[in-house]
Amino acid sequence: MIRSLAVVGTGLIGTSVALAAARRGLPVHLLDADASAVRTAELLGAGTARPPAEPVDLAVLAVPPSKVADVLADQQARGLAHSYTDVASVKAAPEREVLARAPRPTHFVGGHPLAGRERSGPLAARPDLFQDRVWVLTPSRLTSKRAFDRALDLIALCGGVPTVMQSAAHDETVALTSHTPHLMASLVAARLGGRSPVTALLVGQGFRDATRIARGEARLWTDIIETNAGEVDRVLAAVQGDLDRLRVAVQDLAARHPADRSRARRDLTGLLERGTAALETLPPTAAEARSAAGLARVDVTIAERPGELARLLDTAAAHGAGPDTVAAPLAPRGTDGPLVIRFELTPAEADTLARKLAVAGWTVTDTGTGTDSATDTDTATDSREPALTTS
Amino acid sequence: MIRSLAVVGTGLIGTSVALAAARRGLPVHLLDADASAVRTAELLGAGTARPPAEPVDLAVLAVPPSKVADVLADQQARGLAHSYTDVASVKAAPEREVLARAPRPTHFVGGHPLAGRERSGPLAARPDLFQDRVWVLTPSRLTSKRAFDRALDLIALCGGVPTVMQSAAHDETVALTSHTPHLMASLVAARLGGRSPVTALLVGQGFRDATRIARGEARLWTDIIETNAGEVDRVLAAVQGDLDRLRVAVQDLAARHPADRSRARRDLTGLLERGTAALETLPPTAAEARSAAGLARVDVTIAERPGELARLLDTAAAHGAGPDTVAAPLAPRGTDGPLVIRFELTPAEADTLARKLAVAGWTVTDTGTGTDSATDTDTATDSREPALTTS
C-alpha cells in the first residue's frame, strides 16, 4: 500500500483524490499555483500545504492534459515522489511527451478517473467522487510494475473500478463518449444565444440534461480537445456525414415531395433508431448493477376494478414501496388474462411488502430474488407457487 | 371550471392529465385505440373507459402531431366534447389542418405541456407530471374565448404554468430547444453503435445525460420532426455551419500548423464559450426559483486550521444542512481575509442551524432571508451585525 501522497492541482478532481486519501489516514501534501485553492483544500481537511520532507510514494498530477509532461518533468527534478500518475482525460499525447522528456518515464503511469461534477474547484470536491466509477490506467511501454501497482492502490483507496487500456485506444474511445458529445452539446447550446427571453420558457428538462456537459470550463475543454484533436476530428467527420444525410431527409419532409416522403421518413426513423439501439446496449452503471443484483420481486395479481391499481400502489407506498419500485414492463398484454404488478426492492423490503399486502387481502402470486428471475417478466405471471418469504 | 373531461390517447401524457383531473374529482372518460392502454389507465384510477352520456366540457387529444386534426374532426363529428385541446409538441401544421378541415375549429385551442419522462405509456403516468411546468397554449385566429378558458382551467387543475404563443413562434422555438437537441443527441448516440463492449466502460454520467432525450420512441419523434421539418431544417443548417467552422479549428489543432494554432484555439474556445454563455442566461426552473426565493442564509466565519472547514461541514450536516446547502461562490479571495462559508436553506432550517452552530462555538456572522441578500455574496463578508434569528 502507498503510505504517503502528493496532489499537484487542488481543483475538483485533485482535492477529491486528496480527501479520499486523507479520510483513509494517509498523509497528503497539496500543491497548486493558486494559493487560495490550496488553502481551501487544506481547510477542507484534504491534507497539508507543507511540502513533504522526503519523497512521497505517489504523486497525482491533477492538471490539464497539455501540462502533464511539464509538471511531471518539473516535479521529478525536484524529487516530489517515487511514482507518479495523472488524471487528465486525454492520454496519448501526454504519454508521448512524458516518454520524450520526463527524467524518469518508468516512474509514471497515465490515469483517467471517469468522474466529475457540474461545479468545479476544491469546494465542490467529495471524498466519494470516485466510488464505483471506472478509473482507466494507460501504462506506457516503459511504465514500471511498481508505478502501476501504486496507482492501483490509489484507485482502491478511492473506491474506483480499475481498467487498463492503451493510451491510443483510450483516446479514440473518449473522443466518442466524451469529447464529441461535449462539442455537440456546445453547438446546440450556442444556438440559444441572443434569443428572446421567451425562448427560455420552452427550455425543458430534456434540453437542460442534454447540454449540461457544455457548462464545463471553456479553457480546460479547449486544452482537452486540442490534445485529442486527431481522434475528435475523426468522430466529427462521421457526425458531419450523418448530419448531411439527416438534413436531406428533413428537407424532403419539409418540401413535401410525395415521392421522397416515405423514404425520408424511413431514413429519419432509421437514424433515430440507431441512436436508441446504441443506448440500449449500454450496461447499467456499476452502482445500478450492484443494486439490481440484490433486488427481490413481489408480484401481485389485481382484480378488474377501476382504481384497483391506484389502491395497490397507495398501499404499497404506505409500506415503503414508492412508484419507482414498480418494474417497467408490467403492462397487461391485450385485454385478457389477469393484470400482474411487479415490485422490485431489497429482499428485506420485499419480505415486509409481501406480508403486509397479503394481510391486507392482496393476491401475492410470487416473490423471489436474483437478477434472472427478477428480469424474467415474461414467465413471471405463469408462476403457480405463491411464496411469502424471500430467500 | 370544467366539470367533465375526456382524454383521447392514454399514453404517458394523456394518462397523467387524466390522473390529475380524476384526483380533483372530475369525471374523466378515457379513449384509446389500444384497448390495453385504456384498461391500464382505468385500473390506475385515471377515469372510466365508458363513453360519456353527453358531451364533456373539454376533450384532450393526446395523440401524435400528425393525428391531431383527424382525431379532432372525428371526435367533433361524434360530439365528444364542447371544447378541445391537444398536447402535441408541434403546433403550426396541426393548426393549419384544424382550420382547413375540423367541423368547428372555434372550439379548439392548441396546447403543449413541457413535461415528459424517460418511460412512456400509461404506467409511467403521474398526476403531478405538470406541476410547475410551462404549458403553452396557441390559440388560432378562430379559437373561442370559451375553448381558451377551458384549456386554462385544465392547466390550473394540473398545476401547470400557462403561457400563450402563436403557433409559428412556438414551433420556431421548440425546433431550437427540443427537436434539434433530440436529433443531435441521436447522432452522438448512434456513433456508439457497433463498438466493442470496452467502449461502454468509458461512458460516464455526462454521456448518459447528454443522450437521454435520444431514448424517446423513434416513430413518435419521426412524426414530430416531420410535422416541424421546416423550422428544424433552419436550425440544422445553422448547426451545420457551426460544425464546419468547428472542424476547421479541430483540424488545424490536429495538424499542428504553428501559424494557425493560436487562432484555432481561440475559435474553439469562442465556440465553447458561446455555449456556456447561452446556458448561463437560462433562468432557474419554476420549482428552483420558488425554492430559491424562500431560502435563508447562514454565514459562518471559520478559523485558519486544517480540517476546520470539514469539521464545520460535518457539524452542519449533523443538523440537517448537507453539502448541497453550501452556496457555490464561497471560495476565499486570495489568501488574506477570513474564510466565510455560506449555507442556504429554508428559514426554519437556517434558524435551527444558526443556533446549533453558535452553541457549538462557531462564529455565525450573518443570517437572513430574501433572494437579494442571499445572492449578494460580494458584500456578505462585510456584514457587521451578527443576528441569530431569521426574519
XYZ file of C-alpha atoms in Angstrom, chain A residues 23 35-36 39-40 42-47 93 96-97 112 114 117 119 123 126 133-134 136 163 165 169-170 172-174 176-178 180-193 195 198-219 221-222 225-227 229-230 232-240 242-247 250-251 253-254 256 261 265-266 268-269 271-276 278-285 288 302-311 313-314 323-324 326-328 330-339 341, chain B residues 23 35-36 39-40 42-45 47 93 96-97 112 114 117 119 123 126 133-134 136 163 165 169-170 172-174 176-178 180-193 195 198-219 221-222 225-227 229-230 232-240 242-247 250-251 253-254 256 261 265-266 268-276 278-285 288 302-311 313-314 323-324 326-328 330-339 341:
290
model
C -10.018 10.029 5.152
C -2.660 29.716 -3.276
C -6.343 30.125 -2.442
C -5.762 26.901 1.251
C -9.360 25.866 0.670
C -6.305 22.340 3.351
C -9.210 23.836 5.308
C -11.381 21.030 3.945
C -9.053 18.556 5.604
C -7.634 17.280 2.311
C -4.032 17.437 3.558
C -0.192 12.953 -26.368
C 4.363 10.763 -25.894
C 5.606 13.926 -24.210
C -8.173 8.855 -16.010
C -14.392 8.925 -15.125
C -19.412 17.339 -11.292
C -19.277 22.545 -10.203
C -15.140 23.324 -2.657
C -16.143 14.962 -2.460
C -16.516 4.897 -11.100
C -14.304 3.475 -13.815
C -8.565 3.911 -16.521
C -9.497 -0.636 -16.025
C -6.202 0.357 -21.817
C -7.471 3.164 -27.563
C -8.468 5.305 -24.611
C -10.198 7.010 -29.596
C -12.949 5.957 -27.189
C -13.287 9.171 -25.179
C -16.738 9.179 -28.962
C -18.032 9.060 -25.400
C -16.949 12.417 -24.035
C -17.554 14.878 -29.292
C -20.683 14.789 -27.092
C -19.314 17.855 -25.304
C -18.736 19.723 -28.575
C -22.147 18.825 -29.970
C -23.820 19.911 -26.737
C -21.943 23.229 -27.042
C -23.199 23.689 -30.623
C -26.768 23.006 -29.515
C -26.487 25.332 -26.508
C -24.876 28.105 -28.583
C -27.976 28.204 -30.828
C -29.889 29.765 -27.910
C -27.517 32.736 -27.800
C -32.673 34.703 -28.467
C -39.452 33.743 -24.290
C -37.186 31.057 -25.694
C -36.073 30.112 -22.185
C -39.709 29.360 -21.297
C -39.633 26.453 -23.720
C -36.405 25.012 -22.361
C -37.415 21.804 -20.622
C -35.555 19.233 -18.586
C -34.518 17.393 -21.751
C -32.579 20.402 -23.039
C -31.016 21.013 -19.639
C -29.806 17.420 -19.370
C -28.618 17.333 -22.985
C -26.487 20.456 -22.599
C -25.264 20.046 -19.010
C -21.803 18.868 -20.128
C -21.422 22.043 -22.208
C -21.259 24.026 -18.942
C -17.667 22.833 -18.416
C -14.859 25.397 -18.308
C -14.188 26.516 -21.885
C -10.424 26.848 -21.440
C -12.032 21.882 -22.610
C -10.092 23.684 -25.326
C -9.947 18.858 -27.400
C -6.618 20.221 -28.636
C -4.704 17.368 -27.009
C -7.722 16.750 -31.858
C -6.931 13.915 -34.300
C -12.021 14.080 -32.191
C -11.825 15.141 -35.822
C -12.407 11.564 -36.999
C -15.628 11.371 -34.964
C -16.714 14.852 -36.039
C -16.271 13.816 -39.680
C -18.613 10.872 -39.129
C -21.151 13.063 -37.329
C -20.935 15.564 -40.170
C -24.722 11.697 -40.610
C -25.879 15.294 -40.297
C -25.699 15.756 -44.076
C -27.910 12.682 -44.549
C -30.250 13.833 -41.805
C -30.679 17.211 -43.472
C -35.609 16.669 -43.077
C -35.550 18.858 -46.203
C -40.071 16.187 -45.368
C -40.207 19.994 -45.270
C -43.414 17.737 -49.039
C -41.743 11.361 -48.353
C -39.467 9.248 -43.106
C -37.762 5.833 -43.172
C -35.207 9.664 -40.260
C -36.691 6.823 -38.223
C -31.320 7.379 -37.752
C -33.307 7.798 -34.550
C -33.389 4.029 -34.073
C -29.612 3.787 -34.492
C -29.413 6.144 -31.528
C -31.890 4.287 -29.319
C -26.860 2.112 -29.276
C -28.143 3.474 -25.973
C -29.895 0.208 -25.172
C -26.595 -1.668 -25.385
C -25.135 0.448 -22.575
C -24.749 -1.625 -19.432
C -26.148 -0.329 -16.164
C -23.697 1.754 -14.156
C -27.102 0.323 -10.716
C -55.053 -7.451 -9.114
C -58.794 -7.513 -9.679
C -60.557 -5.904 -12.615
C -61.902 -2.793 -10.884
C -61.275 0.878 -11.773
C -58.854 2.390 -9.304
C -57.703 -1.048 -8.113
C -54.166 -0.404 -9.356
C -54.091 3.020 -7.715
C -55.272 1.445 -4.453
C -49.849 1.497 -5.366
C -51.100 3.566 -2.429
C -43.750 4.387 -7.502
C -40.169 3.781 -8.620
C -42.824 -0.706 -9.819
C -40.924 -2.569 -12.539
C -41.333 -1.137 -16.028
C -45.856 -4.828 -16.482
C -48.468 -3.534 -18.895
C -51.184 -6.137 -19.433
C -50.872 -7.941 -22.742
C -54.150 -7.233 -24.537
C -57.316 -7.204 -22.504
C -57.341 -10.857 -21.422
C -55.587 -12.506 -18.501
C -55.048 -11.103 -15.052
C -53.022 -7.938 -14.531
C -47.934 -5.828 -10.954
C -57.684 13.332 -8.315
C -57.521 -1.414 -25.505
C -54.808 -2.455 -23.068
C -57.556 -0.653 -19.378
C -54.309 0.152 -17.590
C -58.652 2.839 -15.885
C -57.071 0.480 -13.355
C -54.806 3.329 -12.317
C -57.873 5.318 -11.385
C -61.161 7.575 -15.228
C -49.121 22.363 -39.033
C -53.453 24.706 -40.290
C -55.086 21.302 -40.715
C -48.232 21.859 -25.355
C -43.453 20.862 -21.430
C -40.362 11.185 -18.687
C -40.539 5.944 -19.676
C -47.933 3.074 -16.257
C -48.019 10.723 -12.718
C -44.153 23.045 -15.803
C -44.752 25.527 -18.596
C -48.141 26.610 -23.869
C -48.069 30.602 -21.443
C -47.732 31.990 -28.020
C -43.335 31.190 -32.799
C -43.820 28.066 -30.682
C -39.572 28.006 -34.246
C -38.614 27.884 -30.573
C -39.080 24.157 -29.929
C -34.169 25.112 -31.052
C -34.952 23.876 -27.551
C -36.246 20.370 -28.199
C -32.722 19.815 -32.832
C -31.246 18.821 -29.432
C -33.029 15.483 -29.809
C -31.610 14.903 -33.297
C -28.077 15.882 -32.277
C -28.261 13.583 -29.261
C -29.346 10.787 -31.606
C -26.363 11.445 -33.905
C -23.993 11.346 -30.926
C -25.583 8.180 -29.524
C -25.591 6.453 -32.933
C -21.780 6.806 -33.076
C -21.527 4.176 -30.325
C -23.281 1.596 -32.500
C -18.401 -0.539 -30.970
C -14.953 -1.759 -23.849
C -16.410 1.483 -25.211
C -19.275 1.291 -22.739
C -16.749 1.310 -19.886
C -15.833 4.862 -20.814
C -19.416 6.068 -20.955
C -19.823 8.376 -17.982
C -22.723 10.279 -16.491
C -22.120 13.179 -18.879
C -22.753 10.998 -21.928
C -25.797 9.419 -20.321
C -27.334 12.807 -19.534
C -26.451 14.253 -22.934
C -28.130 11.406 -24.824
C -31.087 10.695 -22.543
C -33.551 12.515 -24.823
C -32.459 10.296 -27.725
C -34.111 7.347 -25.937
C -37.552 8.648 -26.995
C -39.734 6.487 -29.273
C -38.287 6.742 -32.795
C -41.662 6.667 -34.531
C -40.206 11.531 -32.912
C -40.225 10.975 -36.662
C -39.758 16.203 -36.711
C -41.773 15.684 -39.886
C -44.532 17.989 -38.651
C -39.481 19.914 -40.630
C -39.144 23.460 -41.981
C -35.940 22.081 -37.719
C -34.085 22.346 -41.013
C -33.344 26.031 -40.406
C -31.708 25.190 -37.062
C -29.881 22.187 -38.518
C -28.440 24.452 -41.238
C -27.048 26.789 -38.571
C -25.631 23.858 -36.575
C -24.054 22.512 -39.758
C -21.023 25.913 -36.800
C -19.852 22.312 -37.167
C -17.971 23.180 -40.362
C -16.168 26.012 -38.546
C -15.519 23.756 -35.563
C -13.931 21.128 -37.799
C -10.029 20.993 -34.706
C -8.224 20.015 -37.911
C -5.113 21.775 -33.975
C -4.662 18.171 -35.142
C -0.217 21.284 -35.652
C -2.604 27.140 -33.817
C -7.512 27.574 -30.196
C -9.270 30.944 -29.964
C -12.563 26.626 -30.342
C -12.676 28.456 -27.013
C -15.027 31.010 -28.557
C -17.402 28.290 -29.650
C -17.353 26.626 -26.233
C -17.916 29.993 -24.552
C -20.901 30.743 -26.771
C -22.417 27.546 -25.386
C -21.669 28.268 -21.726
C -26.175 30.789 -23.594
C -26.659 28.265 -20.802
C -25.926 30.876 -18.150
C -28.808 33.025 -19.410
C -31.299 30.241 -18.700
C -33.484 31.154 -15.735
C -33.915 28.681 -12.906
C -36.836 26.299 -13.366
C -35.904 26.099 -8.418
C -14.020 29.886 10.213
C -10.592 29.742 11.753
C -7.360 29.097 9.909
C -6.821 25.435 10.869
C -6.511 22.415 8.557
C -9.709 20.421 8.629
C -11.681 23.307 10.159
C -13.926 23.533 7.103
C -14.504 19.779 7.122
C -15.401 19.970 10.822
C -19.476 20.820 7.244
C -19.775 17.727 9.451
C -23.209 19.516 1.377
C -25.723 20.841 -1.173
C -23.288 25.153 0.871
C -23.637 28.046 -1.580
C -21.293 27.868 -4.552
C -17.620 30.960 -1.230
C -14.010 30.315 -2.140
C -11.709 32.642 -0.230
C -10.423 35.507 -2.327
C -6.676 35.147 -2.269
C -5.042 34.075 0.964
C -5.983 37.098 3.057
C -9.156 37.805 4.958
C -11.290 35.374 6.873
C -12.943 32.445 5.109
C -18.894 29.789 4.463
